[in-house]
CSV table of C-alpha atoms in Angstrom, one decimal:
chain,number,residue,atom,x,y,z
A,1,MET,CA,0.0,0.0,0.0
A,2,ALA,CA,2.8,2.4,0.8
A,3,ALA,CA,4.3,1.8,-2.6
A,4,GLU,CA,1.0,2.5,-4.3
A,5,GLU,CA,0.6,5.8,-2.3
A,6,THR,CA,4.1,6.8,-3.2
A,7,HIS,CA,3.5,6.1,-6.9
A,8,GLU,CA,0.2,8.0,-6.8
A,9,LEU,CA,1.9,11.0,-5.1
A,10,GLU,CA,4.7,11.0,-7.7
A,11,LEU,CA,2.1,10.8,-10.5
A,12,LYS,CA,0.2,13.8,-9.1
A,13,ARG,CA,3.5,15.7,-8.8
A,14,ARG,CA,4.3,15.0,-12.5
A,15,ILE,CA,0.8,16.1,-13.5
A,16,THR,CA,1.2,19.3,-11.5
A,17,GLN,CA,4.5,20.0,-13.2
A,18,LEU,CA,3.0,19.4,-16.7
A,19,GLU,CA,0.1,21.8,-15.8
A,20,GLN,CA,2.6,24.4,-14.7
A,21,LEU,CA,4.6,24.0,-17.9
A,22,LEU,CA,1.4,24.3,-20.0
A,23,ARG,CA,0.3,27.4,-18.1
A,24,ILE,CA,3.8,29.0,-18.3
A,25,SER,CA,4.0,28.3,-22.1
A,26,GLY,CA,1.2,30.8,-22.9
A,27,LEU,CA,2.7,33.4,-20.6
A,28,LEU,CA,6.2,33.1,-22.1
A,29,SER,CA,4.9,33.5,-25.6
A,30,SER,CA,2.9,36.6,-24.8
A,31,THR,CA,5.4,38.4,-22.5
A,32,LEU,CA,7.8,40.8,-24.4
A,33,ASP,CA,9.1,42.8,-21.4
A,34,LEU,CA,12.5,41.2,-20.7
A,35,ASN,CA,12.7,41.8,-17.0
A,36,ARG,CA,9.3,40.5,-16.3
A,37,LEU,CA,9.9,37.5,-18.5
A,38,LEU,CA,13.1,36.6,-16.7
A,39,GLN,CA,11.4,36.8,-13.3
A,40,LEU,CA,8.6,34.6,-14.6
A,41,ILE,CA,11.1,32.0,-15.7
A,42,ILE,CA,13.1,31.8,-12.5
A,43,ASP,CA,10.0,31.7,-10.3
A,44,THR,CA,8.6,28.8,-12.4
A,45,ALA,CA,12.0,27.0,-12.4
A,46,ALA,CA,12.2,27.0,-8.6
A,47,GLN,CA,8.6,26.0,-8.3
A,48,ILE,CA,8.6,23.0,-10.7
A,49,THR,CA,11.9,21.6,-9.4
A,50,GLY,CA,11.1,22.1,-5.7
A,51,SER,CA,14.2,24.3,-5.3
A,52,GLU,CA,15.1,27.0,-2.9
A,53,ALA,CA,16.3,29.3,-5.7
A,54,ALA,CA,16.9,29.7,-9.4
A,55,SER,CA,18.9,31.9,-11.6
A,56,ILE,CA,19.5,32.8,-15.3
A,57,LEU,CA,22.9,33.6,-16.7
A,58,LEU,CA,23.2,35.0,-20.2
A,59,GLU,CA,26.2,35.4,-22.5
A,60,ASP,CA,28.0,38.7,-22.3
A,61,THR,CA,29.6,39.4,-25.7
A,62,ARG,CA,31.5,42.4,-24.2
A,63,THR,CA,33.4,40.4,-21.6
A,64,GLY,CA,33.2,36.9,-23.1
A,65,GLY,CA,31.7,35.5,-19.8
A,66,LEU,CA,28.3,34.9,-18.3
A,67,SER,CA,26.3,37.5,-16.5
A,68,PHE,CA,23.5,37.1,-14.1
A,69,ALA,CA,20.3,38.4,-15.7
A,70,ALA,CA,17.8,37.3,-12.9
A,71,ALA,CA,17.8,35.4,-9.6
A,72,THR,CA,15.4,34.5,-6.9
A,73,GLY,CA,16.0,35.3,-3.2
A,74,SER,CA,19.1,37.5,-3.9
A,75,SER,CA,20.0,41.0,-4.7
A,76,ILE,CA,20.2,41.0,-8.5
A,77,GLU,CA,22.1,44.3,-8.5
A,78,GLU,CA,24.9,42.6,-6.5
A,79,LEU,CA,24.9,39.5,-8.8
A,80,GLN,CA,25.0,41.6,-11.9
A,81,ARG,CA,28.4,42.9,-10.9
A,82,ILE,CA,29.8,39.3,-11.0
A,83,GLN,CA,31.2,37.8,-14.2
A,84,VAL,CA,31.2,34.0,-14.2
A,85,PRO,CA,34.0,32.7,-16.5
A,86,ILE,CA,33.0,30.2,-19.1
A,87,GLU,CA,36.2,28.3,-18.7
A,88,GLY,CA,36.4,26.2,-15.5
A,89,SER,CA,32.9,26.9,-14.1
A,90,LEU,CA,29.8,24.8,-13.8
A,91,ALA,CA,27.7,27.3,-15.7
A,92,GLY,CA,30.4,27.6,-18.3
A,93,THR,CA,30.5,23.8,-18.8
A,94,ILE,CA,26.7,23.7,-19.3
A,95,TYR,CA,27.0,26.7,-21.7
A,96,LYS,CA,29.8,25.1,-23.8
A,97,THR,CA,28.6,21.6,-23.9
A,98,GLY,CA,24.9,22.4,-24.4
A,99,GLU,CA,24.1,19.5,-22.0
A,100,PRO,CA,22.2,19.5,-18.6
A,101,LEU,CA,24.3,18.9,-15.5
A,102,ILE,CA,23.4,17.7,-12.0
A,103,VAL,CA,25.9,18.4,-9.1
A,104,GLY,CA,25.0,16.8,-5.8
A,105,ASN,CA,27.7,18.5,-3.7
A,106,ALA,CA,28.7,21.7,-5.3
A,107,SER,CA,31.2,22.7,-2.6
A,108,GLN,CA,33.3,19.7,-3.5
A,109,ASP,CA,33.2,20.3,-7.3
A,110,PRO,CA,36.3,22.2,-8.4
A,111,ARG,CA,34.2,23.8,-11.2
A,112,HIS,CA,31.9,25.5,-8.7
A,113,PHE,CA,32.5,29.3,-8.9
A,114,ASN,CA,32.2,30.2,-5.2
A,115,GLY,CA,32.7,33.9,-5.9
A,116,VAL,CA,28.9,34.1,-6.2
A,117,ASP,CA,28.3,32.5,-2.8
A,118,LYS,CA,30.8,34.8,-1.1
A,119,SER,CA,29.3,37.9,-2.6
A,120,ILE,CA,25.7,37.3,-1.5
A,121,ALA,CA,26.4,35.1,1.6
A,122,HIS,CA,24.7,32.1,0.1
A,123,GLN,CA,25.6,28.4,0.2
A,124,THR,CA,25.0,26.3,-2.9
A,125,ARG,CA,24.6,22.7,-1.8
A,126,SER,CA,23.2,21.1,-5.0
A,127,LEU,CA,22.7,22.4,-8.5
A,128,LEU,CA,20.8,21.5,-11.6
A,129,GLY,CA,21.7,23.5,-14.7
A,130,VAL,CA,20.3,23.3,-18.3
A,131,PRO,CA,21.4,25.3,-21.3
A,132,LEU,CA,19.3,28.0,-22.9
A,133,ARG,CA,19.6,27.3,-26.7
A,134,VAL,CA,18.2,29.0,-29.7
A,135,ARG,CA,18.7,27.6,-33.2
A,136,ASN,CA,21.4,25.2,-31.9
A,137,ARG,CA,23.3,28.0,-30.2
A,138,SER,CA,23.7,28.5,-26.5
A,139,ILE,CA,22.6,31.9,-25.2
A,140,GLY,CA,22.9,31.2,-21.5
A,141,VAL,CA,22.1,28.8,-18.6
A,142,LEU,CA,19.1,28.2,-16.4
A,143,GLU,CA,20.0,26.9,-12.9
A,144,ALA,CA,17.9,25.5,-10.0
A,145,LEU,CA,19.7,25.6,-6.7
A,146,ASN,CA,19.4,23.5,-3.5
A,147,LYS,CA,16.6,20.9,-3.8
A,148,ARG,CA,14.3,21.3,-0.8
A,149,ASP,CA,14.5,18.9,2.1
A,150,ASN,CA,18.1,18.1,1.0
A,151,ALA,CA,16.7,15.8,-1.6
A,152,ASP,CA,18.7,15.0,-4.8
A,153,PHE,CA,17.8,16.4,-8.2
A,154,MET,CA,16.3,13.6,-10.3
A,155,PRO,CA,16.1,12.8,-14.1
A,156,GLU,CA,12.5,14.0,-13.9
A,157,ASP,CA,13.7,17.4,-12.8
A,158,VAL,CA,16.1,17.6,-15.7
A,159,LEU,CA,13.3,16.8,-18.1
A,160,VAL,CA,10.9,19.5,-16.8
A,161,LEU,CA,13.6,22.2,-16.4
A,162,SER,CA,14.9,21.4,-20.0
A,163,THR,CA,11.4,21.7,-21.3
A,164,LEU,CA,11.0,25.1,-19.6
A,165,ALA,CA,14.4,26.2,-20.8
A,166,SER,CA,13.6,25.4,-24.4
A,167,GLN,CA,10.5,27.6,-24.3
A,168,ALA,CA,12.3,30.3,-22.2
A,169,ALA,CA,15.2,30.6,-24.6
A,170,ILE,CA,13.0,31.5,-27.5
A,171,ALA,CA,11.0,33.9,-25.4
A,172,ILE,CA,14.2,35.6,-24.2
A,173,GLU,CA,15.5,35.9,-27.7
A,174,ASN,CA,12.2,37.4,-28.9
A,175,ALA,CA,12.1,39.9,-26.0
A,176,ARG,CA,15.7,40.9,-26.7
A,177,LEU,CA,14.9,41.5,-30.4
A,178,VAL,CA,11.9,43.6,-29.4
A,179,ALA,CA,14.0,45.6,-27.0
A,180,SER,CA,16.6,46.2,-29.7
A,181,LEU,CA,13.9,47.4,-32.2
A,182,GLN,CA,12.4,49.7,-29.6
A,183,GLU,CA,15.9,51.2,-28.9
A,184,ALA,CA,16.5,51.6,-32.6
A,185,ASN,CA,13.1,53.3,-32.9
A,186,ARG,CA,14.0,55.7,-30.0
A,187,ARG,CA,17.2,56.6,-31.7
A,188,LEU,CA,15.5,57.1,-35.1
A,189,SER,CA,12.9,59.3,-33.4
A,190,LYS,CA,15.6,61.3,-31.8
A,191,LEU,CA,17.5,61.7,-35.1
A,192,ASP,CA,14.2,62.7,-36.8
A,193,ARG,CA,13.6,65.4,-34.1
A,194,LEU,CA,17.2,66.7,-34.6
A,195,LYS,CA,16.7,66.8,-38.3
A,196,SER,CA,13.4,68.7,-38.0
A,197,ASP,CA,15.0,71.1,-35.5
A,198,PHE,CA,17.9,71.7,-37.7
A,199,MET,CA,15.7,72.5,-40.7
A,200,SER,CA,13.6,74.8,-38.7
A,201,ILE,CA,16.5,76.7,-37.2
A,202,ALA,CA,18.5,76.8,-40.4
A,203,SER,CA,15.7,78.0,-42.5
A,204,HIS,CA,14.7,80.6,-39.9
A,205,GLU,CA,18.2,81.9,-39.2
A,206,LEU,CA,19.2,82.1,-42.9
A,207,ARG,CA,16.2,84.2,-44.0
A,208,THR,CA,17.4,87.5,-42.5
A,209,PRO,CA,21.0,87.5,-43.9
A,210,LEU,CA,19.7,86.1,-47.2
A,211,GLY,CA,17.1,88.9,-47.5
A,212,LEU,CA,19.8,91.5,-46.9
A,213,ILE,CA,22.0,89.9,-49.6
A,214,LEU,CA,19.2,89.8,-52.1
A,215,GLY,CA,18.2,93.4,-51.4
A,216,TYR,CA,21.7,94.7,-51.6
A,217,ALA,CA,22.5,92.7,-54.7
A,218,SER,CA,19.4,94.0,-56.4
A,219,PHE,CA,20.3,97.6,-55.5
A,220,LEU,CA,23.9,97.1,-56.9
A,221,GLN,CA,22.6,95.6,-60.1
A,222,GLU,CA,20.8,98.8,-60.9
A,223,GLN,CA,23.8,100.9,-60.0
A,224,VAL,CA,26.9,99.2,-61.4
A,225,PRO,CA,27.6,99.2,-65.1
A,226,GLY,CA,28.8,96.7,-67.7
A,227,GLU,CA,30.8,93.6,-66.6
A,228,MET,CA,30.3,94.3,-62.9
A,229,SER,CA,26.5,94.0,-63.5
A,230,LYS,CA,27.0,90.4,-64.7
A,231,GLU,CA,29.0,89.5,-61.6
A,232,VAL,CA,26.2,91.0,-59.4
A,233,GLU,CA,23.7,88.9,-61.5
A,234,MET,CA,25.7,85.8,-60.6
A,235,VAL,CA,25.4,86.7,-56.9
A,236,LEU,CA,21.7,87.2,-57.3
A,237,ARG,CA,21.3,83.9,-59.1
A,238,GLY,CA,23.1,82.1,-56.3
A,239,ALA,CA,21.1,83.9,-53.6
A,240,THR,CA,17.9,83.1,-55.4
A,241,GLN,CA,18.8,79.4,-55.6
A,242,LEU,CA,19.6,79.4,-51.8
A,243,GLN,CA,16.3,81.1,-51.1
A,244,SER,CA,14.5,78.3,-53.1
A,245,LEU,CA,16.3,75.7,-50.9
A,246,ILE,CA,15.3,77.4,-47.7
A,247,GLU,CA,11.7,77.6,-48.9
A,248,THR,CA,11.8,73.9,-49.7
A,249,MET,CA,13.2,73.0,-46.3
A,250,THR,CA,10.5,75.2,-44.7
A,251,ASN,CA,7.7,73.5,-46.7
A,252,LEU,CA,8.9,70.1,-45.6
A,253,GLN,CA,9.2,71.1,-42.0
A,254,TYR,CA,5.6,72.4,-42.0
A,255,LEU,CA,4.3,69.3,-43.7
A,256,GLU,CA,6.0,67.0,-41.2
A,257,SER,CA,4.8,69.0,-38.2
A,258,GLY,CA,1.2,69.2,-39.5
A,259,GLY,CA,1.5,73.0,-39.7
A,260,VAL,CA,0.5,73.4,-43.3
A,261,GLN,CA,-2.9,75.1,-43.9
A,262,LEU,CA,-4.5,74.7,-47.3
A,263,GLU,CA,-5.9,78.0,-48.8
A,264,ARG,CA,-8.7,76.4,-50.7
A,265,GLY,CA,-10.2,78.1,-53.7
A,266,ARG,CA,-11.9,77.3,-57.0
A,267,PHE,CA,-9.8,77.4,-60.2
A,268,VAL,CA,-9.5,75.8,-63.6
A,269,LEU,CA,-7.0,73.0,-63.6
A,270,GLN,CA,-5.9,73.5,-67.2
A,271,GLU,CA,-5.0,77.1,-66.5
A,272,MET,CA,-2.8,76.1,-63.6
A,273,VAL,CA,-1.0,73.4,-65.7
A,274,ARG,CA,-0.4,75.9,-68.5
A,275,ALA,CA,1.0,78.5,-66.0
A,276,VAL,CA,3.4,76.0,-64.5
A,277,CYS,CA,4.6,74.9,-68.0
A,278,ALA,CA,5.1,78.6,-68.9
A,279,GLU,CA,7.4,79.0,-65.9
A,280,TRP,CA,9.6,76.1,-67.0
A,281,GLU,CA,9.5,76.9,-70.7
A,282,PRO,CA,12.9,78.7,-70.8
A,283,MET,CA,14.7,75.7,-69.2
A,284,ILE,CA,12.9,73.3,-71.5
A,285,SER,CA,13.9,75.3,-74.5
A,286,GLY,CA,17.5,75.6,-73.2
A,287,LYS,CA,17.8,71.9,-73.2
A,288,ARG,CA,16.1,71.6,-76.6
A,289,GLN,CA,13.4,69.4,-75.0
A,290,THR,CA,9.9,68.9,-76.3
A,291,LEU,CA,6.9,69.5,-73.9
A,292,GLN,CA,3.4,68.2,-74.8
A,293,GLN,CA,0.2,69.0,-72.9
A,294,LYS,CA,-2.7,66.6,-73.2
A,295,MET,CA,-5.8,67.9,-71.4
A,296,PRO,CA,-9.6,67.7,-71.9
A,297,PRO,CA,-10.9,70.8,-73.7
A,298,ALA,CA,-13.7,71.4,-71.3
A,299,PRO,CA,-12.7,73.4,-68.2
A,300,ILE,CA,-12.1,71.3,-65.0
A,301,TYR,CA,-12.9,73.3,-62.0
A,302,VAL,CA,-10.8,72.4,-59.0
A,303,GLU,CA,-11.4,73.1,-55.3
A,304,GLY,CA,-8.0,73.2,-53.6
A,305,ASP,CA,-4.9,75.2,-52.8
A,306,ARG,CA,-3.8,76.4,-56.3
A,307,ALA,CA,-0.4,77.5,-55.2
A,308,LYS,CA,0.5,74.2,-53.5
A,309,LEU,CA,-0.9,72.0,-56.3
A,310,ALA,CA,1.1,74.1,-58.7
A,311,LEU,CA,4.2,73.4,-56.5
A,312,VAL,CA,3.5,69.7,-56.8
A,313,LEU,CA,3.3,69.9,-60.6
A,314,SER,CA,6.4,72.2,-60.7
A,315,ASN,CA,8.4,69.7,-58.6
A,316,LEU,CA,7.5,66.8,-60.9
A,317,LEU,CA,8.2,68.9,-64.1
A,318,ASN,CA,11.5,70.0,-62.6
A,319,ASN,CA,12.5,66.4,-62.1
A,320,ALA,CA,11.5,65.5,-65.6
A,321,ILE,CA,13.6,68.3,-67.1
A,322,LYS,CA,16.5,67.5,-64.8
A,323,PHE,CA,16.7,63.8,-65.6
A,324,THR,CA,15.8,63.9,-69.3
A,325,PRO,CA,18.7,64.4,-71.8
A,326,PRO,CA,18.7,67.2,-74.4
A,327,GLU,CA,16.2,66.8,-77.2
A,328,GLY,CA,14.2,64.4,-74.9
A,329,GLN,CA,10.4,64.5,-74.6
A,330,ILE,CA,8.2,65.4,-71.7
A,331,GLU,CA,4.4,65.1,-71.5
A,332,ILE,CA,1.9,66.4,-69.0
A,333,ALA,CA,-1.5,64.7,-69.2
A,334,VAL,CA,-4.7,65.3,-67.4
A,335,ARG,CA,-7.1,62.3,-67.5
A,336,PRO,CA,-10.4,61.8,-65.8
A,337,GLN,CA,-10.7,58.4,-64.1
A,338,THR,CA,-13.3,56.7,-61.9
A,339,GLY,CA,-13.8,59.0,-59.0
A,340,VAL,CA,-10.5,60.9,-59.5
A,341,MET,CA,-8.7,63.2,-61.8
A,342,ALA,CA,-5.2,61.9,-62.7
A,343,ILE,CA,-2.4,64.3,-63.6
A,344,SER,CA,0.8,62.7,-64.9
A,345,VAL,CA,4.2,63.9,-65.9
A,346,SER,CA,6.1,61.5,-68.3
A,347,ASP,CA,9.6,61.8,-69.7
A,348,THR,CA,12.1,59.9,-71.8
A,349,GLY,CA,14.9,60.3,-69.2
A,350,ILE,CA,17.3,58.0,-67.5
A,351,GLY,CA,14.5,56.2,-65.5
A,352,ILE,CA,14.6,54.8,-62.0
A,353,PRO,CA,15.8,51.4,-60.9
A,354,PRO,CA,12.9,49.2,-59.7
A,355,GLU,CA,14.4,48.7,-56.2
A,356,GLU,CA,14.4,52.5,-55.7
A,357,LEU,CA,10.7,53.2,-56.6
A,358,GLY,CA,9.5,52.6,-53.1
A,359,GLN,CA,11.9,55.1,-51.5
A,360,ILE,CA,12.0,58.1,-53.9
A,361,PHE,CA,9.2,59.9,-51.9
A,362,ASP,CA,11.2,59.7,-48.7
A,363,PRO,CA,12.7,63.0,-47.5
A,364,PHE,CA,16.3,63.6,-48.6
A,365,TYR,CA,16.4,60.3,-50.6
A,366,GLN,CA,18.2,60.5,-53.9
A,367,VAL,CA,18.7,57.7,-56.4
A,368,GLU,CA,22.3,58.9,-57.2
A,369,ASP,CA,25.0,58.7,-54.6
A,370,HIS,CA,25.5,62.1,-53.0
A,371,LEU,CA,29.3,62.0,-53.7
A,372,THR,CA,29.1,61.1,-57.4
A,373,ARG,CA,25.7,62.4,-58.5
A,374,HIS,CA,25.5,64.7,-61.6
A,375,HIS,CA,22.1,66.3,-60.8
A,376,GLU,CA,21.5,69.1,-58.2
A,377,GLY,CA,18.9,69.1,-55.5
A,378,MET,CA,18.3,68.1,-51.8
A,379,GLY,CA,15.9,65.2,-52.5
A,380,LEU,CA,12.9,67.0,-51.0
A,381,GLY,CA,10.7,67.8,-53.9
A,382,LEU,CA,9.0,64.5,-54.2
A,383,SER,CA,8.5,64.2,-50.5
A,384,ILE,CA,6.8,67.7,-50.4
A,385,ALA,CA,4.7,66.8,-53.4
A,386,LYS,CA,3.5,63.6,-51.7
A,387,GLY,CA,2.6,65.5,-48.5
A,388,ILE,CA,0.6,68.2,-50.4
A,389,VAL,CA,-1.3,65.6,-52.6
A,390,GLU,CA,-2.2,63.6,-49.5
A,391,LEU,CA,-3.5,66.8,-47.8
A,392,HIS,CA,-5.8,67.1,-50.7
A,393,GLY,CA,-7.1,63.6,-50.2
A,394,GLY,CA,-5.2,62.1,-53.2
A,395,ARG,CA,-2.2,59.9,-53.7
A,396,ILE,CA,1.0,59.9,-55.8
A,397,TRP,CA,3.2,57.2,-57.3
A,398,ALA,CA,5.9,56.6,-59.9
A,399,GLU,CA,6.4,54.1,-62.7
A,400,SER,CA,9.7,53.7,-64.6
A,401,VAL,CA,11.7,51.6,-67.0
A,402,PRO,CA,15.4,52.3,-66.5
A,403,GLY,CA,16.9,53.9,-69.6
A,404,HIS,CA,13.5,54.6,-71.1
A,405,GLY,CA,12.0,57.2,-68.8
A,406,SER,CA,9.6,57.7,-65.9
A,407,ARG,CA,6.0,58.7,-65.3
A,408,PHE,CA,4.8,60.4,-62.1
A,409,THR,CA,1.1,60.4,-61.4
A,410,PHE,CA,-1.0,62.0,-58.7
A,411,THR,CA,-4.7,61.8,-58.3
A,412,LEU,CA,-7.3,63.8,-56.5
A,413,PRO,CA,-10.9,62.9,-55.7
A,414,VAL,CA,-13.6,64.4,-58.0
A,415,ARG,CA,-17.3,64.7,-58.1
A,416,LEU,CA,-19.8,66.5,-60.3
A,417,ASN,CA,-20.9,69.8,-58.9
A,418,ALA,CA,-23.6,72.0,-60.4
A,419,GLY,CA,-23.2,70.4,-63.8
A,420,ALA,CA,-19.5,71.0,-64.1
A,421,ASN,CA,-16.5,68.9,-63.3
A,422,SER,CA,-15.3,69.8,-59.9
A,423,LEU,CA,-12.3,68.5,-58.0
A,424,LEU,CA,-13.0,68.3,-54.3
A,425,PRO,CA,-11.2,66.8,-51.3
A,426,ARG,CA,-12.8,64.1,-49.2
A,427,PRO,CA,-14.2,65.1,-45.8
A,428,ASN,CA,-11.6,66.3,-43.3
A,429,GLY,CA,-9.1,66.6,-46.1
A,430,ARG,CA,-8.6,62.8,-46.4
């Protein structure tokens, strides 16, 4: 009868362990906070093995040793100052071999690193350690210390602790990856704030001295004769170009901060297109390029910010002129589509590699390397165009065949209004 009772108690203990492992499995897979996860693992390890304490040591790539990441019943701050060497220690042996280890009398084992016991005034009598492995690589060690009632660790303890460790190792690795991603996001956010602050400060601080330069240069141009007037004209051209860059930076900063306010009004889309084309006609003629305009003859009345939509078209046309060789062809087309009006700018230029198409609307992104590129610009025009189009409730994209040209298209929602074509934003500007 005694044997049967012992067998029944052992069976109940095993069932309890399996229930604990099942319950902890769901918690491990859903916990991404590393500190909470480690505490959960060591509490469970001590409980399912009937041990006085448990600890986790993880690889430390900086020192080449093992560092305590969590421990029960001890000051983790004190333990974290201790480096356990891989060579010649029990934890190091488990880490290197990737095999579980039971030590019945730790004080008599020469591999026992007693520096830990001395630091926290603890006595390790017995130890069960199993490796934490991910993709056949050890990342640390899970230890259970001092079996209660001075009992010995048994093979059953090895099995349950190894099962826990296999789940725990994956959970730890996932939590580490999430923590790394969060840190990377924090750094990117900080860099993004620094970039925005720089653009804001630079554009603001440069306005005053640049205004003085433009004013003084304009005054000199009217006063000085002959060859000197040409030199002043060069100064004016350079200052005007710098002014354009400052305006571009300011526009992007306003778009990113949500500070852009649309000045909506009703205008004829074809007239806006013709006006933008007229502004760029001298540069198009200078490169001996051909510009075609394909638009419906009936007026298309648009409700939107005329100046900002003109800036979108101007940026796209500027890109087409810039990246199209002399005697190339450029086409601007306005085409009604289902529910939207599509405005596209096509060229016969150098084109864009397929792998770059998804990034060309990112701020400061340029297809050419900044050290070897042949075309000027800060890489902000397309980003600004995208922001303005989206404020109007539309979208913008690019299509290209390298060596055969590109086509940039933006669309805006339309509806019929009072018998005439009218381009209107969706509610709330979206």
